[in-house]
Tab-separated table of C-alpha atoms in Angstrom:
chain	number	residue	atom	x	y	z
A	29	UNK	CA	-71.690	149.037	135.019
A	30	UNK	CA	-72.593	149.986	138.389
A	31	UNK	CA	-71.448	152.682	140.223
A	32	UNK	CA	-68.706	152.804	143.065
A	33	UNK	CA	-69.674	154.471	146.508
A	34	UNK	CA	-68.123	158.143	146.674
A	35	UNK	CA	-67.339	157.602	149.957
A	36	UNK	CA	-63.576	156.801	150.565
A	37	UNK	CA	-62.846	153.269	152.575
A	38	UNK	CA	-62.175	154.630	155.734
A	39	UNK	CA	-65.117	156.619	156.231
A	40	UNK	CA	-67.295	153.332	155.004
A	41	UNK	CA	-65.024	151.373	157.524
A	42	UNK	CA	-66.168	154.152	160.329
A	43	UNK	CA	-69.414	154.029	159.217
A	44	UNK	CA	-69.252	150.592	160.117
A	45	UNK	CA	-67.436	150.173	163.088
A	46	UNK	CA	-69.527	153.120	165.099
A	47	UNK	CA	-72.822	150.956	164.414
A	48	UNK	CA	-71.428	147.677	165.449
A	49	UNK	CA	-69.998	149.033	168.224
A	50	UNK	CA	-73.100	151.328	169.380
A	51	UNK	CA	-71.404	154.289	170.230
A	52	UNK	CA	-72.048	157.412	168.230
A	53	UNK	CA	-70.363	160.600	168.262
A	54	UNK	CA	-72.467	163.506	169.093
A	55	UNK	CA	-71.385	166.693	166.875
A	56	UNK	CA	-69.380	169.282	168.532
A	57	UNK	CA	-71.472	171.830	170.634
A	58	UNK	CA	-71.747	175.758	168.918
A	59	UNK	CA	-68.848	177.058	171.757
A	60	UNK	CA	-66.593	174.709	170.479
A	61	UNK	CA	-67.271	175.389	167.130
A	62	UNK	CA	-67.389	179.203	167.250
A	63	UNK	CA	-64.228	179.142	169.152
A	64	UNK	CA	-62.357	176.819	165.835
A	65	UNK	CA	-63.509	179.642	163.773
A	66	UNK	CA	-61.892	182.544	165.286
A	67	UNK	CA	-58.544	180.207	165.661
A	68	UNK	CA	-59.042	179.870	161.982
A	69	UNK	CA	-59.207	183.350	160.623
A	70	UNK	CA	-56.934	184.600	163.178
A	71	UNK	CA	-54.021	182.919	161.358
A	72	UNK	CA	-54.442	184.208	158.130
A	73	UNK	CA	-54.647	187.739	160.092
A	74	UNK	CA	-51.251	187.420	161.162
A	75	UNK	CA	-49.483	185.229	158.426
A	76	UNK	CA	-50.171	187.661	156.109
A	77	UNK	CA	-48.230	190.886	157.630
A	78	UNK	CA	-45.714	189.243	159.054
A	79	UNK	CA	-44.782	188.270	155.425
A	80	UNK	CA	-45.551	191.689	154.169
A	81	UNK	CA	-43.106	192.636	156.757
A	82	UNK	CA	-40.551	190.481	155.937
A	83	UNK	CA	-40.343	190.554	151.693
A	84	UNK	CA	-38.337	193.897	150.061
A	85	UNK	CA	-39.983	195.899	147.289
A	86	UNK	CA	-38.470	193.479	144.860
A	87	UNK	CA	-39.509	190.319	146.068
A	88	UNK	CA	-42.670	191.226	146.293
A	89	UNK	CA	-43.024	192.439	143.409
A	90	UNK	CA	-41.021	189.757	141.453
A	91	UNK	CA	-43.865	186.944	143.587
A	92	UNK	CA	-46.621	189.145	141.831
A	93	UNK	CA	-45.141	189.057	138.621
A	94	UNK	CA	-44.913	185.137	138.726
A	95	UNK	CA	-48.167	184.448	140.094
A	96	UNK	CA	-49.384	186.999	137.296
A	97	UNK	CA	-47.410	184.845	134.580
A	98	UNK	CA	-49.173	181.453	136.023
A	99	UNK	CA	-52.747	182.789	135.771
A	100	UNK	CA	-52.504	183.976	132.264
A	101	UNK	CA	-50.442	181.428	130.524
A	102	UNK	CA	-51.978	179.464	127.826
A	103	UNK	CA	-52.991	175.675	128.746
């Protein structure tokens, strides 16, 4: 039985269209791409203490003691 493509329908469809069309994209330039990256991290820099600011004692520790249960239950 032969194999299906990994690829999911839309990308094979844009695939498809670009070439038929002629036009291809050209990849984003390093600026653009350096500047997505420190947008990216600088999220989880302030997500992260805000919560910590927000959460008692208890509630964190009762969202530790959950998570904890989760990763060491028995599948």
């Amino acid at each position: 039985m032969p194999k299906r493509s990994r690829k999911t329908p839309r990308q094979s469809q844009s695939l498809s269209t670009a070439g038929a069309s002629g036009e291809e994209e050209e990849p984003p330039s390093d600026e653009v791409r350096a500047a997505a990256r420190a947008l990216g991290s600088l999220g989880g820099k302030k997500g992260g203490p805000a919560r910590a600011r927000k959460l008692t004692a208890e509630q964190r520790s009762e969202i530790a003691r959950r998570a904890a249960q989760k990763r060491w239950r028995k599948v």
